[in-house]
Amino acid sequence: MSTAILTGQPVPGSSIEGDLRSLGFDVRTASDTADAEALLAQAPGDQRVAVVDARFVGHLHALRLGLTDPRFPLAAIPGAVTAQPAGRQALTRAMARENSAGGGTAVAVDSLADRIVTALDTDGADVHRPELGSLVAAVPADPQSRNEARQAVANVDDEAVRLKSAVKSRDGFFTTFCISPYSRYIARWCARRGLTPNQVTTASLLTALIAAGCAATGTRVGFIAAGVLLIASFVLDCTDGQLARYSLQYSTLGAWLDATFDRAKEYAYYAGLALGAARGGDDVWALALGAMILQTCRHVVDFSFNEANHDATANTSPTAALSDKLDSVGWTVWVRRMIVLPIGERWAMIAVLTAVTTPRITFYVLLIGCAFAATYTTAGRVLRSLTRKAQRTDRAAQALADLADSGPLAEGVVALLGKLPAKPPFGSRAFVALPGAALLVAAAGSSSYGSALPVGMAVLYLITSAAAVALPLKGALDWLVPPLFRAAEYGTVLILAAKADVNGALPAAFGLVAAVAYHHYDTVYRIRGNAGAPPAWLVRAIGGHEGRTLLVTVLAAVLTASQFKVALTALAVAVALVVLAESIRFWVSSGAPAVHDEGEPA
């Protein structure tokens, strides 16, 4: 159990002790600074510990935000400071310094907790201070100010503040105005019944899988049920994040489950639509796979751009200034958020189209909408990258290298290439990767099945992709390298499977791309969780993007269409088993710090 150490002069009628117990703290009372230091030493080292001034007056939710958020090793609000095991040493050192400075005398006038925070700041410790907004947190020095603080507490409904803050700070129009007004109350209902965000996330996944099963029936009733269930799944998807914010139940595993299940739900639904269309005699597997590829490449653009500029200096540009200016005109914010077709708008569109049209029309509209959104966002980011003057860090370059997913063949070619020119064409290694990627996809599309031309272009792609990552990716447009690799690999698999023109080849290709995409999403969320990239042995075991691409082109050249379908299926199963086994092992046992994503809607 967490331990809270009350210090300072007790106040008759104060609720602080009861409030701390309601938050799960075992409350101890210190008579002076020396006693507080002794109690701190006695508290279990693997548990959270807090030092709170007994005179504290404030909202319960202010205490909750300051003392129970699992994401931060050290956190503080006026009159209270807390440390998780990772921040315990810094807290102990600051406490010892205050005890020595005060000579162990009773803490009666000033706040020991606030003095400890000052000492932590002096030491350079990273102390999180939550934004309290209208919430009250204070240590009144006299009866009058105490009465004023208590009146301020009474004037603000902290439950209303808590419900409002449960909603994601930046979200799409559909989510903000059509889902969140009531899903926050579902989140509170779940919290009061002891449900966890991960349980709600799992319920959302199961609902979406049932929706995919309904779509796979190929009947109008099934399609209508699928649309309704897809919206229900999205409501639960919003609820799990709101529950995490409402109850401060953050975890790396939870963030990973939420993000991974979003992709699993959407892509499983695509497969369900394709199966349903097949029952009606319409083969839309190529469209389903195309939609998955386009959506995945959009996400890779988002991830790689954000990682490239995660800690870039001089992060300004005329386009960024224009965006900030447009933000001041309220309606433009929502229009621009809708244009990018975030998950809420996208799923609502898919659900309605499924219910009232056909799978083919659904995929056509989805592809057109996502292509427009991808063009809009990518063009804007290219302009920002070209017009800003920024020095990108080694951390950003390493993140892009990890996202590139280069395997042993590329590593071998890099060793053979030796030292390359430090300045690539047009200042970006994206222009080194682009020719090989474009020629590979063009060769696959222009040649007949069984041709050796795609194999030759895959070898060229191997060389150009290795050259692109041979030096650190610090150029203005180097964040385009990972998306180019994804488009080349996924697009080649799609085209060759379509060229095989045999029943089952495209579903097998869908399975292979889904397995590889899972690996790439897994890489992203490890980086976001500061857990590092997947182990090198895993990347080597599944060949890297260039190895898998070369293998698929060779298989298409030497095998019959029926044999190629079997080979794609076997490859999909093998990749999925290896990637899933290592990923589940890592995330279940990961000691990575708790995270929560408040970024742009996916």
CSV table of C-alpha atoms in Angstrom, one decimal, residues 157-414:
chain,number,residue,atom,x,y,z
A,157,ASP,CA,-17.6,21.0,-8.4
A,158,ASP,CA,-14.5,18.8,-8.7
A,159,GLU,CA,-16.6,15.8,-10.1
A,160,ALA,CA,-17.7,18.0,-13.0
A,161,VAL,CA,-14.0,19.0,-13.6
A,162,ARG,CA,-13.0,15.4,-13.4
A,163,LEU,CA,-15.6,14.3,-16.0
A,164,LYS,CA,-14.6,17.1,-18.3
A,165,SER,CA,-10.9,16.4,-18.1
A,166,ALA,CA,-11.6,12.7,-18.9
A,167,VAL,CA,-12.3,13.7,-22.5
A,168,LYS,CA,-9.2,13.7,-24.8
A,169,SER,CA,-7.8,17.2,-25.1
A,170,ARG,CA,-7.5,17.0,-28.9
A,171,ASP,CA,-10.0,14.9,-30.9
A,172,GLY,CA,-12.0,14.8,-34.0
A,173,PHE,CA,-15.4,16.5,-34.6
A,174,PHE,CA,-17.5,13.3,-34.5
A,175,THR,CA,-15.8,12.1,-31.4
A,176,THR,CA,-16.0,15.4,-29.6
A,177,PHE,CA,-19.7,16.2,-30.4
A,178,CYS,CA,-21.3,12.8,-31.0
A,179,ILE,CA,-19.6,10.4,-28.7
A,180,SER,CA,-17.8,12.1,-25.8
A,181,PRO,CA,-20.9,13.9,-24.4
A,182,TYR,CA,-22.2,10.6,-23.1
A,183,SER,CA,-19.2,8.2,-23.2
A,184,ARG,CA,-17.6,10.0,-20.3
A,185,TYR,CA,-20.6,9.0,-18.2
A,186,ILE,CA,-20.1,5.4,-19.3
A,187,ALA,CA,-16.5,5.8,-18.2
A,188,ARG,CA,-17.6,7.0,-14.8
A,189,TRP,CA,-20.0,4.0,-14.5
A,190,CYS,CA,-17.2,1.7,-15.3
A,191,ALA,CA,-14.9,3.3,-12.7
A,192,ARG,CA,-17.4,3.0,-10.0
A,193,ARG,CA,-17.8,-0.7,-10.7
A,194,GLY,CA,-14.1,-1.3,-10.6
A,195,LEU,CA,-13.6,-2.0,-14.3
A,196,THR,CA,-10.2,-1.2,-15.8
A,197,PRO,CA,-9.4,0.5,-19.1
A,198,ASN,CA,-7.9,-2.7,-20.4
A,199,GLN,CA,-11.1,-4.6,-19.8
A,200,VAL,CA,-13.1,-1.9,-21.7
A,201,THR,CA,-10.5,-2.1,-24.5
A,202,THR,CA,-11.0,-5.8,-24.8
A,203,ALA,CA,-14.7,-5.4,-24.9
A,204,SER,CA,-14.3,-2.9,-27.7
A,205,LEU,CA,-12.2,-5.4,-29.6
A,206,LEU,CA,-14.7,-8.2,-29.2
A,207,THR,CA,-17.6,-6.0,-30.3
A,208,ALA,CA,-15.6,-5.0,-33.5
A,209,LEU,CA,-14.8,-8.7,-34.2
A,210,ILE,CA,-18.5,-9.5,-33.9
A,211,ALA,CA,-19.2,-6.6,-36.3
A,212,ALA,CA,-16.7,-8.1,-38.7
A,213,GLY,CA,-18.5,-11.5,-38.4
A,214,CYS,CA,-21.8,-9.8,-39.2
A,215,ALA,CA,-20.3,-8.1,-42.2
A,216,ALA,CA,-19.0,-11.5,-43.4
A,217,THR,CA,-22.5,-12.9,-43.6
A,218,GLY,CA,-23.0,-10.9,-46.8
A,219,THR,CA,-26.7,-10.2,-46.0
A,220,ARG,CA,-28.3,-6.8,-45.6
A,221,VAL,CA,-29.3,-7.5,-42.1
A,222,GLY,CA,-25.7,-8.5,-41.4
A,223,PHE,CA,-24.4,-5.3,-42.9
A,224,ILE,CA,-26.8,-3.2,-40.8
A,225,ALA,CA,-25.8,-5.0,-37.6
A,226,ALA,CA,-22.2,-4.7,-38.5
A,227,GLY,CA,-22.5,-0.9,-38.9
A,228,VAL,CA,-24.3,-0.5,-35.6
A,229,LEU,CA,-21.8,-2.7,-33.7
A,230,LEU,CA,-18.9,-0.9,-35.3
A,231,ILE,CA,-20.2,2.4,-33.8
A,232,ALA,CA,-20.7,0.6,-30.5
A,233,SER,CA,-17.1,-0.6,-30.6
A,234,PHE,CA,-16.0,3.0,-31.2
A,235,VAL,CA,-18.0,4.2,-28.2
A,236,LEU,CA,-16.2,1.7,-26.0
A,237,ASP,CA,-12.9,2.7,-27.7
A,238,CYS,CA,-13.5,6.3,-26.5
A,239,THR,CA,-14.6,5.1,-23.1
A,240,ASP,CA,-11.4,3.2,-22.3
A,241,GLY,CA,-9.2,6.3,-22.7
A,242,GLN,CA,-11.7,8.4,-20.8
A,243,LEU,CA,-11.8,5.8,-18.0
A,244,ALA,CA,-8.0,5.9,-17.9
A,245,ARG,CA,-8.1,9.7,-17.5
A,246,TYR,CA,-11.0,9.7,-15.0
A,247,SER,CA,-9.4,7.1,-12.7
A,248,LEU,CA,-5.7,7.8,-13.6
A,249,GLN,CA,-5.2,4.2,-14.6
A,250,TYR,CA,-2.4,4.6,-17.1
A,251,SER,CA,0.0,1.9,-18.2
A,252,THR,CA,2.3,1.2,-21.1
A,253,LEU,CA,0.5,-2.1,-21.7
A,254,GLY,CA,-2.8,-0.2,-21.8
A,255,ALA,CA,-1.6,2.3,-24.3
A,256,TRP,CA,-0.2,-0.5,-26.5
A,257,LEU,CA,-3.4,-2.5,-26.3
A,258,ASP,CA,-5.5,0.5,-27.2
A,259,ALA,CA,-3.5,1.5,-30.2
A,260,THR,CA,-2.9,-2.1,-31.4
A,261,PHE,CA,-6.5,-3.1,-31.0
A,262,ASP,CA,-7.7,-0.1,-33.0
A,263,ARG,CA,-5.7,-1.4,-35.9
A,264,ALA,CA,-6.8,-5.0,-35.4
A,265,LYS,CA,-10.5,-3.9,-35.2
A,266,GLU,CA,-10.4,-1.8,-38.3
A,267,TYR,CA,-8.4,-4.3,-40.4
A,268,ALA,CA,-10.5,-7.3,-39.2
A,269,TYR,CA,-13.6,-5.3,-40.3
A,270,TYR,CA,-12.1,-4.8,-43.8
A,271,ALA,CA,-11.6,-8.6,-44.0
A,272,GLY,CA,-15.2,-9.2,-42.8
A,273,LEU,CA,-16.5,-6.8,-45.5
A,274,ALA,CA,-14.4,-8.6,-48.2
A,275,LEU,CA,-15.7,-12.0,-47.0
A,276,GLY,CA,-19.3,-10.7,-47.1
A,277,ALA,CA,-18.8,-9.3,-50.6
A,278,ALA,CA,-17.4,-12.7,-51.7
A,279,ARG,CA,-20.6,-14.4,-50.5
A,280,GLY,CA,-22.5,-12.1,-52.8
A,281,GLY,CA,-20.2,-12.9,-55.7
A,282,ASP,CA,-18.1,-9.7,-55.6
A,283,ASP,CA,-14.3,-10.0,-55.0
A,284,VAL,CA,-13.1,-6.9,-53.2
A,285,TRP,CA,-10.0,-8.4,-51.5
A,286,ALA,CA,-7.7,-6.1,-53.5
A,287,LEU,CA,-9.7,-3.1,-52.4
A,288,ALA,CA,-9.6,-4.3,-48.7
A,289,LEU,CA,-5.8,-4.8,-48.9
A,290,GLY,CA,-5.4,-1.5,-50.6
A,291,ALA,CA,-7.3,0.3,-47.9
A,292,MET,CA,-5.2,-1.4,-45.2
A,293,ILE,CA,-2.0,-0.5,-47.0
A,294,LEU,CA,-3.1,3.2,-47.4
A,295,GLN,CA,-4.2,3.5,-43.8
A,296,THR,CA,-1.0,1.9,-42.5
A,297,CYS,CA,1.2,4.1,-44.7
A,298,ARG,CA,-0.7,7.2,-43.4
A,299,HIS,CA,0.1,6.2,-39.9
A,300,VAL,CA,3.7,5.6,-40.6
A,301,VAL,CA,3.9,9.1,-42.1
A,302,ASP,CA,2.4,10.5,-38.9
A,303,PHE,CA,4.7,8.5,-36.6
A,304,SER,CA,7.9,9.1,-38.5
A,305,PHE,CA,7.2,12.9,-38.9
A,306,ASN,CA,6.5,13.2,-35.2
A,307,GLU,CA,9.6,11.2,-34.2
A,308,ALA,CA,11.8,13.2,-36.6
A,309,ASN,CA,10.7,16.4,-35.0
A,310,HIS,CA,10.2,15.1,-31.4
A,311,ASP,CA,13.0,17.3,-30.0
A,312,ALA,CA,14.1,19.3,-33.0
A,313,THR,CA,15.4,22.8,-32.2
A,314,ALA,CA,14.3,26.0,-34.0
A,315,ASN,CA,10.9,24.3,-34.7
A,316,THR,CA,9.3,27.2,-36.6
A,317,SER,CA,8.2,27.7,-40.2
A,318,PRO,CA,5.8,29.9,-42.2
A,319,THR,CA,3.3,27.0,-42.6
A,320,ALA,CA,3.4,26.4,-38.8
A,321,ALA,CA,2.7,30.1,-38.2
A,322,LEU,CA,-0.2,29.9,-40.7
A,323,SER,CA,-1.6,26.9,-38.9
A,324,ASP,CA,-1.4,28.7,-35.6
A,325,LYS,CA,-3.2,31.7,-37.1
A,326,LEU,CA,-6.0,29.5,-38.5
A,327,ASP,CA,-6.4,27.9,-35.0
A,328,SER,CA,-7.6,31.3,-33.8
A,329,VAL,CA,-10.6,31.0,-36.2
A,330,GLY,CA,-12.6,28.3,-34.4
A,331,TRP,CA,-14.5,26.6,-37.3
A,332,THR,CA,-11.3,26.1,-39.3
A,333,VAL,CA,-9.9,23.8,-36.5
A,334,TRP,CA,-12.8,21.4,-36.9
A,335,VAL,CA,-12.7,21.5,-40.7
A,336,ARG,CA,-9.0,20.6,-40.7
A,337,ARG,CA,-9.5,17.9,-38.2
A,338,MET,CA,-12.3,16.4,-40.3
A,339,ILE,CA,-10.3,16.6,-43.6
A,340,VAL,CA,-7.7,14.2,-42.2
A,341,LEU,CA,-10.4,11.6,-41.7
A,342,PRO,CA,-9.5,10.6,-38.1
A,343,ILE,CA,-10.7,7.4,-36.6
A,344,GLY,CA,-14.1,8.7,-35.5
A,345,GLU,CA,-15.1,10.2,-38.8
A,346,ARG,CA,-13.6,7.2,-40.7
A,347,TRP,CA,-15.4,4.6,-38.6
A,348,ALA,CA,-18.7,6.5,-38.8
A,349,MET,CA,-18.4,6.7,-42.6
A,350,ILE,CA,-17.6,3.0,-42.8
A,351,ALA,CA,-20.5,2.1,-40.6
A,352,VAL,CA,-23.1,4.1,-42.5
A,353,LEU,CA,-21.8,3.0,-45.9
A,354,THR,CA,-21.8,-0.7,-44.8
A,355,ALA,CA,-25.4,-0.4,-43.6
A,356,VAL,CA,-26.8,1.3,-46.7
A,357,THR,CA,-24.5,0.4,-49.6
A,358,THR,CA,-22.3,-2.4,-50.7
A,359,PRO,CA,-18.7,-3.4,-49.6
A,360,ARG,CA,-17.3,-2.3,-52.9
A,361,ILE,CA,-18.8,1.2,-52.6
A,362,THR,CA,-17.6,1.3,-49.0
A,363,PHE,CA,-14.1,0.6,-50.0
A,364,TYR,CA,-14.2,3.0,-53.0
A,365,VAL,CA,-15.3,5.9,-50.7
A,366,LEU,CA,-12.8,4.9,-48.0
A,367,LEU,CA,-9.9,4.8,-50.5
A,368,ILE,CA,-10.8,8.1,-52.0
A,369,GLY,CA,-11.2,9.8,-48.6
A,370,CYS,CA,-8.0,8.3,-47.1
A,371,ALA,CA,-6.0,9.2,-50.3
A,372,PHE,CA,-7.2,12.8,-50.1
A,373,ALA,CA,-6.4,12.9,-46.3
A,374,ALA,CA,-3.0,11.4,-46.9
A,375,THR,CA,-2.2,13.9,-49.7
A,376,TYR,CA,-3.3,16.8,-47.5
A,377,THR,CA,-1.3,15.9,-44.4
A,378,THR,CA,1.8,14.7,-46.2
A,379,ALA,CA,2.0,17.8,-48.4
A,380,GLY,CA,1.6,20.1,-45.3
A,381,ARG,CA,4.4,18.2,-43.5
A,382,VAL,CA,6.7,18.4,-46.5
A,383,LEU,CA,6.2,22.1,-46.6
A,384,ARG,CA,6.9,22.5,-42.9
A,385,SER,CA,10.0,20.4,-43.2
A,386,LEU,CA,11.3,22.4,-46.2
A,387,THR,CA,10.6,25.8,-44.7
A,388,ARG,CA,11.7,25.3,-41.1
A,389,LYS,CA,15.3,25.5,-40.0
A,390,ALA,CA,15.8,22.7,-37.4
A,391,GLN,CA,18.7,20.7,-36.2
A,392,ARG,CA,17.5,17.1,-35.6
A,393,THR,CA,19.0,15.0,-32.9
A,394,ASP,CA,20.6,11.6,-32.7
A,395,ARG,CA,17.5,10.3,-30.9
A,396,ALA,CA,15.3,11.3,-33.8
A,397,ALA,CA,17.7,9.7,-36.3
A,398,GLN,CA,17.8,6.5,-34.3
A,399,ALA,CA,14.0,6.4,-34.1
A,400,LEU,CA,13.7,6.8,-37.9
A,401,ALA,CA,16.3,4.0,-38.4
A,402,ASP,CA,14.3,1.7,-36.1
A,403,LEU,CA,11.1,2.6,-38.0
A,404,ALA,CA,12.9,1.7,-41.3
A,405,ASP,CA,13.0,-1.9,-40.2
A,406,SER,CA,16.1,-2.8,-42.3
A,407,GLY,CA,17.2,-6.4,-42.1
A,408,PRO,CA,20.4,-8.4,-42.5
A,409,LEU,CA,20.6,-8.0,-46.3
A,410,ALA,CA,20.6,-4.2,-46.0
A,411,GLU,CA,23.1,-4.4,-43.2
A,412,GLY,CA,25.4,-6.4,-45.4
A,413,VAL,CA,25.1,-4.0,-48.3
A,414,VAL,CA,25.8,-1.1,-46.0
